[in-house]
Short mmCIF file of C-alpha atoms in Angstrom, two decimals:
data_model
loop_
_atom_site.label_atom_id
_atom_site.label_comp_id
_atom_site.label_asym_id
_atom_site.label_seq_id
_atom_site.Cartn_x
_atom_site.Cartn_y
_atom_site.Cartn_z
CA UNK A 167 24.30 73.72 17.29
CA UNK A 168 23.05 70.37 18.23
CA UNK A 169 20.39 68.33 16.87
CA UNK A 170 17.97 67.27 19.48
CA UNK A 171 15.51 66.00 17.11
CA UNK A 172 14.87 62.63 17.79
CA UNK A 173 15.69 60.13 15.08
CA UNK A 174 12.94 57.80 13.68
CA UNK A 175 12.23 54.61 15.09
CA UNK A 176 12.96 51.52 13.53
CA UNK A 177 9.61 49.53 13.15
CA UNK A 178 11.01 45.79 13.82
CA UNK A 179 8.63 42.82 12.01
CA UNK A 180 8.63 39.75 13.12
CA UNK A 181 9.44 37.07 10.58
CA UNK A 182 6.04 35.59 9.04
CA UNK A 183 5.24 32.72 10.36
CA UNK A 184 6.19 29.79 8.17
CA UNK A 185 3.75 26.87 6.27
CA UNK A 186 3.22 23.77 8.34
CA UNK A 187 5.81 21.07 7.64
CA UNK A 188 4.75 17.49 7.73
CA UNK A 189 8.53 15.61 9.01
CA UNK A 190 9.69 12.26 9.09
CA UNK A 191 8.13 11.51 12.20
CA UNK A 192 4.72 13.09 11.32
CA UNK A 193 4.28 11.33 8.02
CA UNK A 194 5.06 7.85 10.00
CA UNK A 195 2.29 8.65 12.48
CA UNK A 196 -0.46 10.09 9.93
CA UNK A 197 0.53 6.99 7.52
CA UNK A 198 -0.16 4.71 11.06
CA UNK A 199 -3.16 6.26 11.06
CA UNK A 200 -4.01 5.77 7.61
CA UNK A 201 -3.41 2.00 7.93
CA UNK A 202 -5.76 1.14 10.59
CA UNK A 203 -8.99 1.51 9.35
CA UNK A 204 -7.75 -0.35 6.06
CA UNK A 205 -6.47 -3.33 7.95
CA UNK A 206 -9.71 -3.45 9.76
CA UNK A 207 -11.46 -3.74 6.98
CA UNK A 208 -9.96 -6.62 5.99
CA UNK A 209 -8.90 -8.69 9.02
CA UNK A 210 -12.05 -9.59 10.26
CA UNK A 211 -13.09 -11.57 7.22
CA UNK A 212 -10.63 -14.85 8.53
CA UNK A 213 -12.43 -14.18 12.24
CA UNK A 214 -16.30 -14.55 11.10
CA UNK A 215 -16.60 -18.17 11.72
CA UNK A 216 -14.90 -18.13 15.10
CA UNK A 217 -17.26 -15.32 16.35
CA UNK A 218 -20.35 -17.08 14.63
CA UNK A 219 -19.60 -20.27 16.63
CA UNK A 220 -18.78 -17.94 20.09
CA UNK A 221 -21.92 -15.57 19.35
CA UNK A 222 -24.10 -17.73 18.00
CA UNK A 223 -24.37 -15.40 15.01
CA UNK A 224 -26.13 -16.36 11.67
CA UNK A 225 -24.38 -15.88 8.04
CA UNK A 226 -26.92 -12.24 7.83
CA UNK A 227 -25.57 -11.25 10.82
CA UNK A 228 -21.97 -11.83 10.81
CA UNK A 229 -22.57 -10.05 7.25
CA UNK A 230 -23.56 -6.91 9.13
CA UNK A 231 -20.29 -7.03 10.94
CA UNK A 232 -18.64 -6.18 7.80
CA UNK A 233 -21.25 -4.09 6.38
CA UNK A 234 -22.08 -2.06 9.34
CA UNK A 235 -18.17 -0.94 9.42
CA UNK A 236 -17.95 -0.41 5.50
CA UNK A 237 -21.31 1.85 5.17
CA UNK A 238 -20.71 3.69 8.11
CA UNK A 239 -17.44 4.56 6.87
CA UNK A 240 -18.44 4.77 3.38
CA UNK A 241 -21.15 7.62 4.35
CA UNK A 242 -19.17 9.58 6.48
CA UNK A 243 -16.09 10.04 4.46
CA UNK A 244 -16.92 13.37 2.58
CA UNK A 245 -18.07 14.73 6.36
CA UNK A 246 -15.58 14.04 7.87
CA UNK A 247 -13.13 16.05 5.44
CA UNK A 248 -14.98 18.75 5.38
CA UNK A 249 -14.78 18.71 9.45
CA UNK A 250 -11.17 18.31 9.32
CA UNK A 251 -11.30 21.73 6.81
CA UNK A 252 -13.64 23.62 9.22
CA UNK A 253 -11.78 22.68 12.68
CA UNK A 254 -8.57 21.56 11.68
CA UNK A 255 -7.24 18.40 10.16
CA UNK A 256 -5.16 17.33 13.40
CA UNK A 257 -7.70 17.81 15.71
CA UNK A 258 -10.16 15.82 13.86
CA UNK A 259 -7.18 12.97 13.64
CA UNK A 260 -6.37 12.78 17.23
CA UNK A 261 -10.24 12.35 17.60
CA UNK A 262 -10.82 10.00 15.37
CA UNK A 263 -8.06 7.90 16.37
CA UNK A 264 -8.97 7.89 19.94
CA UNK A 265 -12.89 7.38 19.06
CA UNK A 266 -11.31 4.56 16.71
CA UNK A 267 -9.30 2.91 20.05
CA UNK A 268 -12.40 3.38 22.26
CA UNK A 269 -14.54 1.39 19.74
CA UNK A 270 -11.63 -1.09 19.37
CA UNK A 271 -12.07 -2.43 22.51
CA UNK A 272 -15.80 -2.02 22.38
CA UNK A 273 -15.75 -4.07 19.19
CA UNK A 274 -13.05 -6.68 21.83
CA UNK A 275 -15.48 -6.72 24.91
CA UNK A 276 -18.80 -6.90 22.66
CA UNK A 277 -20.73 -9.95 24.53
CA UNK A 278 -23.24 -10.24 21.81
CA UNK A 279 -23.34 -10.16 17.96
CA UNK A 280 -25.55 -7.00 17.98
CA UNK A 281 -23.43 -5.48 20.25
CA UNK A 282 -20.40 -5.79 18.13
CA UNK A 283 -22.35 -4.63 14.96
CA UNK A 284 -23.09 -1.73 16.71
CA UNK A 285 -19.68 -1.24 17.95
CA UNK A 286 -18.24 -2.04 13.99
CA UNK A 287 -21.21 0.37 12.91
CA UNK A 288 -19.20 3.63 15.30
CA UNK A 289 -15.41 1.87 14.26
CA UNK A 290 -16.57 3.04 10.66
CA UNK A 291 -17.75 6.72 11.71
CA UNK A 292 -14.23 7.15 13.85
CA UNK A 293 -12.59 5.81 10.84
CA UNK A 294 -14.23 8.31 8.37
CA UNK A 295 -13.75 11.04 10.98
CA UNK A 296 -9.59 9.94 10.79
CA UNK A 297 -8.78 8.65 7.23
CA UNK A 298 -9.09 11.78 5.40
CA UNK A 299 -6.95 13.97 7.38
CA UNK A 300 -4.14 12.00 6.52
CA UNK A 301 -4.41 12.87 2.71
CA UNK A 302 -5.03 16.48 3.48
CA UNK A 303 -2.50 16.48 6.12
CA UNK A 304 -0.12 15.34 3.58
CA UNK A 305 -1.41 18.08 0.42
CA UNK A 306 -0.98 20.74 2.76
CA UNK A 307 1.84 20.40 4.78
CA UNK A 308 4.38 19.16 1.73
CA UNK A 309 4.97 20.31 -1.25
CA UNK A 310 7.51 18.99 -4.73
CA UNK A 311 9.34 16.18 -3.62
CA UNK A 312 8.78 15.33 -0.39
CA UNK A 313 4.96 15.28 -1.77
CA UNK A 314 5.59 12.89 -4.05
CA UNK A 315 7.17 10.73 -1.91
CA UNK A 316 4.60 11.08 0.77
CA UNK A 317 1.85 10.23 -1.54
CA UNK A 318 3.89 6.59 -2.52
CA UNK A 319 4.55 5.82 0.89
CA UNK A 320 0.27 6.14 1.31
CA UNK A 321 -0.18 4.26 -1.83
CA UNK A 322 2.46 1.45 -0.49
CA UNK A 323 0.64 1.63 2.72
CA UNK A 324 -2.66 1.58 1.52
CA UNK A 325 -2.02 -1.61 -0.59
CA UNK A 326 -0.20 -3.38 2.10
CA UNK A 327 -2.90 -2.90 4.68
CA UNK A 328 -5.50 -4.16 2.55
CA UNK A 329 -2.77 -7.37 2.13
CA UNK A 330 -2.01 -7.58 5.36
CA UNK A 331 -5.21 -7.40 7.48
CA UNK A 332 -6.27 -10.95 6.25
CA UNK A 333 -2.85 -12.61 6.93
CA UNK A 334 -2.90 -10.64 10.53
CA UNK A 335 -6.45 -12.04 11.48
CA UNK A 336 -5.42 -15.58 10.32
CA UNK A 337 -2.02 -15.27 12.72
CA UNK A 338 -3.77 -13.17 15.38
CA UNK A 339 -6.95 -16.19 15.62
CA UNK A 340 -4.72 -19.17 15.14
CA UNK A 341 -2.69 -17.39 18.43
CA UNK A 342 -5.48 -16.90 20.47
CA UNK A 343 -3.53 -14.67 22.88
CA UNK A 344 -4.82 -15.06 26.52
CA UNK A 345 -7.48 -17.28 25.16
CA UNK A 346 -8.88 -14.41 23.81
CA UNK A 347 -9.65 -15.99 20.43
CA UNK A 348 -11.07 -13.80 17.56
CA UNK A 349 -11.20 -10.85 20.13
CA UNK A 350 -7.39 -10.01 19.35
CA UNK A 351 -8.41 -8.89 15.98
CA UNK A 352 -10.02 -5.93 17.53
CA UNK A 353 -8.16 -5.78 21.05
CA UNK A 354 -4.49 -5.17 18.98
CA UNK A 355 -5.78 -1.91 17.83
CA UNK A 356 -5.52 -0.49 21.01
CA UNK A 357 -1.84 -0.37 21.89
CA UNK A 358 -1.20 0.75 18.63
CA UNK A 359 -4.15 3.94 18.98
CA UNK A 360 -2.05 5.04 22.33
CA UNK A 361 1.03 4.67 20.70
CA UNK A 362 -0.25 6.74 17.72
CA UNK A 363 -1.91 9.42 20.22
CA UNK A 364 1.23 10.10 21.52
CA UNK A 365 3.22 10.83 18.39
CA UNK A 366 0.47 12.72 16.68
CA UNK A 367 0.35 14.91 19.59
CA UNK A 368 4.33 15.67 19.26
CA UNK A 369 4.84 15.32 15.21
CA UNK A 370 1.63 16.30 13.08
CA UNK A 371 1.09 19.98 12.57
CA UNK A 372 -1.87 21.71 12.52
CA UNK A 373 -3.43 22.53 9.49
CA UNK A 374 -6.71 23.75 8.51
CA UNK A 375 -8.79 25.86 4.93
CA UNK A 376 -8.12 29.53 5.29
CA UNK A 377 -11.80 30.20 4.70
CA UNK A 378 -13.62 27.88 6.95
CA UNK A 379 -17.11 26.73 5.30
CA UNK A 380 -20.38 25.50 6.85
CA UNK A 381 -21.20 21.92 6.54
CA UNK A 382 -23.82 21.29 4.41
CA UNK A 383 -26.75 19.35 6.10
CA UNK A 384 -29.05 18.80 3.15
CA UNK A 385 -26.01 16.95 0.96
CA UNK A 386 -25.22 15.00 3.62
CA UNK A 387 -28.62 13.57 4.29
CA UNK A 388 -29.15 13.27 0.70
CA UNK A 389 -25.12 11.50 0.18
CA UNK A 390 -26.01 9.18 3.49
CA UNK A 391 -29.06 8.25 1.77
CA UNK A 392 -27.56 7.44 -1.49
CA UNK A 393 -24.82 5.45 -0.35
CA UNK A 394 -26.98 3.49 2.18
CA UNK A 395 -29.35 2.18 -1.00
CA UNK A 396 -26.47 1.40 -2.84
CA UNK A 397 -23.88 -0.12 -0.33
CA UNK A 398 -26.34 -1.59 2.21
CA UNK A 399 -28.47 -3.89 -0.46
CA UNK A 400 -25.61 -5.13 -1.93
CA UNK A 401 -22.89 -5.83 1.07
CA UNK A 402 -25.90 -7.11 2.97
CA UNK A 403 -28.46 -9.20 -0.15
CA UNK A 404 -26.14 -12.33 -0.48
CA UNK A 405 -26.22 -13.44 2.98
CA UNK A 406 -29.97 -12.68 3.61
CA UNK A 407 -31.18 -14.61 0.47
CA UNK A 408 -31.78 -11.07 -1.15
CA UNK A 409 -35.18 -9.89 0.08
CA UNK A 410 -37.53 -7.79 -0.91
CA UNK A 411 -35.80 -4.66 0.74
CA UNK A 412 -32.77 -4.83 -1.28
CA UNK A 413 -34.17 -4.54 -4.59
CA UNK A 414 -36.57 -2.15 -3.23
CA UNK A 415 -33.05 -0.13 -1.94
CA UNK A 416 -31.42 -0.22 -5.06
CA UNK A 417 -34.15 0.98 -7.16
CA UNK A 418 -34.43 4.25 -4.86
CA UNK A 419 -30.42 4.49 -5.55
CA UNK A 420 -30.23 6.57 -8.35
CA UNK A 421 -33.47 8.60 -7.71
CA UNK A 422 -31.03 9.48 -4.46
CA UNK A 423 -28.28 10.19 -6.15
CA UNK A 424 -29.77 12.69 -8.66
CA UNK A 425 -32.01 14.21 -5.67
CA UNK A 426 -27.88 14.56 -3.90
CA UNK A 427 -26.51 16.29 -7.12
CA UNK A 428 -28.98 18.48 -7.91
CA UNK A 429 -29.41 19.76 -3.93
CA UNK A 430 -25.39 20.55 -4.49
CA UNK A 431 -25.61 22.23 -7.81
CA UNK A 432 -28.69 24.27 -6.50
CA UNK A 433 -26.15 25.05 -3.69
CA UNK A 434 -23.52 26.06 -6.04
CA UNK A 435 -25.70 28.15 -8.34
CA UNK A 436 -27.39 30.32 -4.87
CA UNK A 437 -23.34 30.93 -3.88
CA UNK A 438 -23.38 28.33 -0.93
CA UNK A 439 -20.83 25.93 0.12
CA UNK A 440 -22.08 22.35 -0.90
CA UNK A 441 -20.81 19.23 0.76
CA UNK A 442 -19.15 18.09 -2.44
CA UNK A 443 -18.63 21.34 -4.62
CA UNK A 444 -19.18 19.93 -8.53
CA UNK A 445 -16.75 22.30 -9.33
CA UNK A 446 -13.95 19.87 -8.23
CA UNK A 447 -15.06 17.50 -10.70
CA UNK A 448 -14.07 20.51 -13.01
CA UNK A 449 -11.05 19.08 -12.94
CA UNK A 450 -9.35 16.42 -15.30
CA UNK A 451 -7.22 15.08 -13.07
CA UNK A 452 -9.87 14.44 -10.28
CA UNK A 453 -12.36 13.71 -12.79
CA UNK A 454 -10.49 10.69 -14.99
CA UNK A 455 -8.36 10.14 -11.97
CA UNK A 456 -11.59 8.62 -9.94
CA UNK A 457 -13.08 6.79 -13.52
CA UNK A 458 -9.88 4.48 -12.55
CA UNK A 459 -9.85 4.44 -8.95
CA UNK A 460 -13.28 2.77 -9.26
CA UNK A 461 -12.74 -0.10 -11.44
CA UNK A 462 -8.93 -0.75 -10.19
CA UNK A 463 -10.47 -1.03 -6.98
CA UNK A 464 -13.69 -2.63 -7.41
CA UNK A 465 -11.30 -5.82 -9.21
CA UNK A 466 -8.79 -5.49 -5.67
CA UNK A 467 -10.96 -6.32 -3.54
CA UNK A 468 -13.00 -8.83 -5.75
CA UNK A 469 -9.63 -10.74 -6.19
CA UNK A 470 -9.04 -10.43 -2.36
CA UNK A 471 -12.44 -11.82 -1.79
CA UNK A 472 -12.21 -14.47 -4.10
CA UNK A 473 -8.79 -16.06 -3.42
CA UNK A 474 -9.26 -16.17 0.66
CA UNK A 475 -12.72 -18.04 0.17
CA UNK A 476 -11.40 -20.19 -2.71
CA UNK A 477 -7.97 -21.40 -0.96
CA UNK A 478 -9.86 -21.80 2.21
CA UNK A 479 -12.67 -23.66 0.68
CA UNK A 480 -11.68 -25.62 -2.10
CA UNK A 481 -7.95 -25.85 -1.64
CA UNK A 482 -8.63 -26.50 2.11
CA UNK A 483 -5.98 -24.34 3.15
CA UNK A 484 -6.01 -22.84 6.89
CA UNK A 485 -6.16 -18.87 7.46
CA UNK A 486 -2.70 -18.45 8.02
CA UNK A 487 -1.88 -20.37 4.93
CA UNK A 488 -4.16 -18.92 2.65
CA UNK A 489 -3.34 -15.44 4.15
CA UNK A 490 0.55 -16.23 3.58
CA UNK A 491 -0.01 -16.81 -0.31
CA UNK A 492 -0.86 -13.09 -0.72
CA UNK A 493 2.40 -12.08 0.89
CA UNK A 494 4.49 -11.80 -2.09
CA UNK A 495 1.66 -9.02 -3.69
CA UNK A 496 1.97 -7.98 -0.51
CA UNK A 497 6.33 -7.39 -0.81
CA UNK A 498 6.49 -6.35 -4.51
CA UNK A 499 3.57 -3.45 -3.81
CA UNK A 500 5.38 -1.85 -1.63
CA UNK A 501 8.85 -2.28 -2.79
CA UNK A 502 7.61 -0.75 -6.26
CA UNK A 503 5.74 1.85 -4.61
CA UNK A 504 8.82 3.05 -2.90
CA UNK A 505 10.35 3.63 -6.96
CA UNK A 506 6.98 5.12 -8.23
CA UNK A 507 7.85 8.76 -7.50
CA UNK A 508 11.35 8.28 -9.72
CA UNK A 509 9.16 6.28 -12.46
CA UNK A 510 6.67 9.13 -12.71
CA UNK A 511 9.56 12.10 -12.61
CA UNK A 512 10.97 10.33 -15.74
CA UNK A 513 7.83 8.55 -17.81
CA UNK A 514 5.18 10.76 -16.36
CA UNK A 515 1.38 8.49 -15.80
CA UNK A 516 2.25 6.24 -19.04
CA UNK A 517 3.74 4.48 -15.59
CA UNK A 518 -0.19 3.59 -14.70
CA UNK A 519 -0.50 2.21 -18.07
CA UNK A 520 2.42 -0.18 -17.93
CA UNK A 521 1.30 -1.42 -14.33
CA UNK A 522 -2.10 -2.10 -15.69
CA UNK A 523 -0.58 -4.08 -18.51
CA UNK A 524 1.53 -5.96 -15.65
CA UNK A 525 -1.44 -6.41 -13.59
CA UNK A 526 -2.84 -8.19 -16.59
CA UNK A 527 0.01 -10.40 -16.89
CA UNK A 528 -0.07 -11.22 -13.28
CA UNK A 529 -3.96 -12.22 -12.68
CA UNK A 530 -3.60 -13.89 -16.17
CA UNK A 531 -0.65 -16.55 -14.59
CA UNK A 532 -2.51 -16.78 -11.21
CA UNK A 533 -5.32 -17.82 -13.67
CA UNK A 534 -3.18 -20.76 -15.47
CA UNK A 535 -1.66 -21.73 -12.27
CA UNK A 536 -5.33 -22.37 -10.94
CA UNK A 537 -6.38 -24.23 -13.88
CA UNK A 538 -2.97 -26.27 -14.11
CA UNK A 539 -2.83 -27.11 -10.22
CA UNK A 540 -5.95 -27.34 -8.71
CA UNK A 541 -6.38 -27.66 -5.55
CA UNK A 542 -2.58 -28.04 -5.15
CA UNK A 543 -2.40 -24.20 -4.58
CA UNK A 544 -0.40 -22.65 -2.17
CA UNK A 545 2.47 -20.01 -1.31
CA UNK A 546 5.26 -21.27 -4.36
CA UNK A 547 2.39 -21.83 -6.69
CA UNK A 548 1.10 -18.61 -6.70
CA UNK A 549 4.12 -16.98 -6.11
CA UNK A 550 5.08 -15.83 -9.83
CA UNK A 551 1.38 -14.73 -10.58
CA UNK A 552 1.09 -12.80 -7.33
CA UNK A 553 4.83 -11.16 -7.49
CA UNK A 554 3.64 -9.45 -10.91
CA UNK A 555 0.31 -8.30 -10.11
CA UNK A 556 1.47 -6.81 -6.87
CA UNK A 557 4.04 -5.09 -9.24
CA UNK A 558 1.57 -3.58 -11.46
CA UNK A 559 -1.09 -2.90 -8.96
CA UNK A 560 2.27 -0.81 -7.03
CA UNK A 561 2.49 0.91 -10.64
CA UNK A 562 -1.39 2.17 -10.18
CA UNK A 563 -2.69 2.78 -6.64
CA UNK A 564 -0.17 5.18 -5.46
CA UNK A 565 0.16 7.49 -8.56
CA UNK A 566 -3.88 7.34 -9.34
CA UNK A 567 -3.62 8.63 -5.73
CA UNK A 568 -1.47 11.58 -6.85
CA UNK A 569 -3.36 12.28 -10.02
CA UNK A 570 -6.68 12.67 -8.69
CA UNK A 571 -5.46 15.40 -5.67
CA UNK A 572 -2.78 17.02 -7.89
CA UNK A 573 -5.05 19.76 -9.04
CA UNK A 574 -6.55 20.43 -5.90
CA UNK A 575 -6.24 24.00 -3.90
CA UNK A 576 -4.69 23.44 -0.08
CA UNK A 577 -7.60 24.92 1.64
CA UNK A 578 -9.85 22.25 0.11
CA UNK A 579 -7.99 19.24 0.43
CA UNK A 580 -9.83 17.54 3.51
CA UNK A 581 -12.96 17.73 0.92
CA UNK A 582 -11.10 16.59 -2.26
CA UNK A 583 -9.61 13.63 -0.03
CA UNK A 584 -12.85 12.75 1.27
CA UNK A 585 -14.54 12.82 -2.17
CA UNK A 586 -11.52 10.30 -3.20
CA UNK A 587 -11.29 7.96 -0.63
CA UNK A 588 -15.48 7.50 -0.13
CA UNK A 589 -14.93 6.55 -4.40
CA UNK A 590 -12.52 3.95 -3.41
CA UNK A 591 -14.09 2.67 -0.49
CA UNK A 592 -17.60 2.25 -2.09
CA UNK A 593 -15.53 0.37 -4.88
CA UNK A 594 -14.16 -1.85 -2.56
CA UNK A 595 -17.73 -2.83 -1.31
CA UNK A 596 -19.13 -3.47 -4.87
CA UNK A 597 -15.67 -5.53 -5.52
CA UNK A 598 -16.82 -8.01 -2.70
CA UNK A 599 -20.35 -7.69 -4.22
CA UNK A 600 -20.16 -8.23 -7.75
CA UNK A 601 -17.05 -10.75 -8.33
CA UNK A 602 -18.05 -12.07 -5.30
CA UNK A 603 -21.44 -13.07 -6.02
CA UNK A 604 -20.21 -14.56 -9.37
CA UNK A 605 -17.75 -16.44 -7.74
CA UNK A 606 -20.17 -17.95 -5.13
CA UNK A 607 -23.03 -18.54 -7.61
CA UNK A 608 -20.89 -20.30 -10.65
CA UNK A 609 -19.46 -22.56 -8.09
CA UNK A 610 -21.91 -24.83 -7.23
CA UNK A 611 -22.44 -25.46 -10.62
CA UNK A 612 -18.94 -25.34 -12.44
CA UNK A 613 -17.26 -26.38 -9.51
CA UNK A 614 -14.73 -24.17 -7.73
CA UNK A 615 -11.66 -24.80 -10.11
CA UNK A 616 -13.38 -23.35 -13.04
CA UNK A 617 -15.85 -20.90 -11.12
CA UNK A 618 -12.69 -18.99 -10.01
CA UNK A 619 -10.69 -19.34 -13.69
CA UNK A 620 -14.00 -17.75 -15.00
CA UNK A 621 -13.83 -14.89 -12.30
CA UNK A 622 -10.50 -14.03 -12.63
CA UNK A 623 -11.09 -14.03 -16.69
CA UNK A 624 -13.74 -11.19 -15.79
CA UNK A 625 -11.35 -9.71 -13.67
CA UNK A 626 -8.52 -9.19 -16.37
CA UNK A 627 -11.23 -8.08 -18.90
CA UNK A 628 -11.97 -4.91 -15.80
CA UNK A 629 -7.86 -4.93 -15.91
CA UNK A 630 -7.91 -4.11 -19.44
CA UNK A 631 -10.37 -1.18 -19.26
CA UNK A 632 -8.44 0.57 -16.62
CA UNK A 633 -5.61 0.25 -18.92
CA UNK A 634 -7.39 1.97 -21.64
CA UNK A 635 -8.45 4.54 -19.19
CA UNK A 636 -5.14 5.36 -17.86
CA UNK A 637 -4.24 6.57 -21.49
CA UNK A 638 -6.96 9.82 -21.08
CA UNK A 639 -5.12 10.82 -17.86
CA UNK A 640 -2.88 13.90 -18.05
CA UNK A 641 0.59 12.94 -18.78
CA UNK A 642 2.26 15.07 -16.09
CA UNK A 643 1.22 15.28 -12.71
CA UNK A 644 1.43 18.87 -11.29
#
């Protein structure tokens, strides 16, 4: 008798779709990305007196060139994670690289000095729209190893842009390429923004949170607002003689800031999805993480401040020259960089704690060489002081970096980034604000050799807490 029954049917699945994978080429592109906005920061500072001359620009003005780009960016950091979360982090980067071309050349073209501080003032929100999908990018799409080493190749990138943007406007001005003059500084971005669009489009994968969340209009408002009476007073005060505004703006600062956290725990508490959940700061590793972030970064780009303005000044160096004295910080931070994810598999984040005590050692003999030399300073002089602290800083950055986004779930990592890099870049504003204002207010009465012995002596004392610091953070990374 035969069986005519007809056998069951297979059921075939179709292999699960796999995580994203950020490759060789992707990392190269998002880490592009990353750099831009950091060198932009930077390289206009060796530019200002060329556009003040071709714009007719005062000091408050040309101030706002700077400041416009830094708050903007500042502000919008936390948003524009969050964004990158809701709609997807490579989407938001291929925007906010081509918004940050587009306002390139509008920053290039920009026939008046209010024109270009508007155009710096949108260069800033493209920036905050790009920036933090490279650090999610990166927590999402790798994982172990190849995280580790992604995360030092952002700290050695992050470090060397913030190097490299002054000695870039010095060469790019002294050039004047097609008589374009201190234009280049902002016209160069544009090749590079094409070139980027291209291999973003090919390389980075998508990647987005699982559970996409509403943004959060009342903590934005109420972050905008407390950054702006923080940042704006103080980036802006020096240059306009500090008026009444300012200390008017800094009062309302931490009135703002409680108003922001208690909007986001009230968010919290009701089951909503705040802008900056205070459950991340729940966290050790984000929470003691960002306690060093600020002050390490706050002295970076005091010292960065400091040095360009004294070797310019007082040693009577030219851009390119004073620029060029940096480079060596420039070499050993990312050569060490490139070891940190070996140093931290084998000593864990006592490595922070031995670059802080290097970074000690290092401002300490750029301090004696001052004192000793002065105003016979230039690239071999410096050269011993600024090899070590570009070692220890290279010890710091990168793994801080790792520490504070170690504990942080995938789906919120555009947020957790955000919250990160708007710490840092606020602490790079008060850096130029604080050591900067010391600097420029002892000299005239101390005299620049001594005015700048006395600020890097404050400098090494904010060197020393970090170092005590770095002892509370968790000894293994995750």
């Amino acid at each position: 008798m035969t069986n005519t029954s007809t056998p069951p049917t297979a059921t075939v699945r179709s292999p699960a779709a796999g995580p994203p994978v950020l490759g060789g080429p992707g990392l190269f592109t998002v880490l592009l990305g990353a750099a831009l906005p950091l060198i932009d920061f930077f390289i206009v500072n060796v530019a200002l007196p060329t556009i003040g001359r071709d714009l007719t620009a005062s000091e408050a003005v040309l101030e706002l060139v700077i400041a416009g780009y830094g708050v903007s960016y500042a502000v919008l950091l936390v948003l524009g994670g969050r964004l990158g979360d809701l709609f997807g982090r490579r989407r938001l980067f291929l925007a906010g690289l081509a918004a940050f071309g587009v306002t390139s050349l509008a920053c290039g073209l920009a026939p008046t000095a209010w024109t270009l501080v508007a155009a710096r003032v949108a260069q800033g929100a493209a920036s905050a729209a790009m920036l933090p999908q490279v650090l999610a990018t990166i927590q999402s799409a790798t994982a172990g190893p190849r995280r580790a080493r992604a995360m030092g190749l952002y700290g050695a990138t992050a470090g060397l842009s913030m190097v490299a943007g002054q000695i870039l406007g010095g060469v790019l001005v002294a050039a004047d390429i097609a008589g374009t003059g201190w234009r280049s500084v902002f016209l160069v971005n544009v090749p590079v923004v094409l070139l980027g669009l291209v291999l973003a489009a090919r390389t980075v994968p998508e990647t987005r949170s699982q559970h996409p969340e509403p943004v959060d209009v009342p903590g934005t408002l109420l972050l905008a607002v407390s950054l702006i009476t923080l940042l704006a007073p103080l980036t802006e005060g020096r240059a306009a003689g500090w008026p009444l505004w300012t200390w008017l703006s800094l009062a309302a600062f931490p009135f703002a800031a409680a108003a922001f956290w208690a909007v986001e725990r009230g968010a919290d508490r009701r089951g909503r999805t705040p802008l900056v959940p205070p459950t991340l700061f729940a966290l050790t590793s984000l929470r003691r993480g960002l306690v060093m972030v600020i002050p390490f970064s706050i002295g970076f780009s005091g010292f960065m401040f400091v040095i360009a303005v004294a070797l310019q000044r007082g040693a009577e160096l030219g851009p390119v020259q004073a620029g060029l004295t940096l480079a060596p910080m420039a070499v050993a931070f990312f050569c060490v960089s490139l070891a940190g994810p070996r140093l931290v598999a084998r000593h864990g984040t006592r490595v922070v704690t031995a670059g802080g005590v290097i970074q000690g050692v290092g401002v300490t003999l750029i301090a004696l060489t001052v004192w000793r030399s002065w105003p016979g300073l230039g690239l071999v002089e410096l050269l011993p002081g600024t090899a070590v602290a570009g070692v220890g800083q290279a010890l710091q950055l990168p793994v801080l970096f790792r520490v504070i986004l170690s504990e942080i779930e995938p789906a919120r990592a555009g947020v957790g980034s955000g919250v990160m890099i708007t710490a840092q870049q606020s602490a790079l504003a008060l850096g130029v604000a604080t050591l900067g204002t010391l600097f420029l207010s002892l000299a005239p009465g101390m005299g620049m050799r001594e005015a700048l012995v006395t600020t890097l002596g404050v400098q090494v004392g904010g060197v020393a807490l970090t170092t005590l610091l770095s002892l509370r953070l968790p000894r293994v990374i995750r």
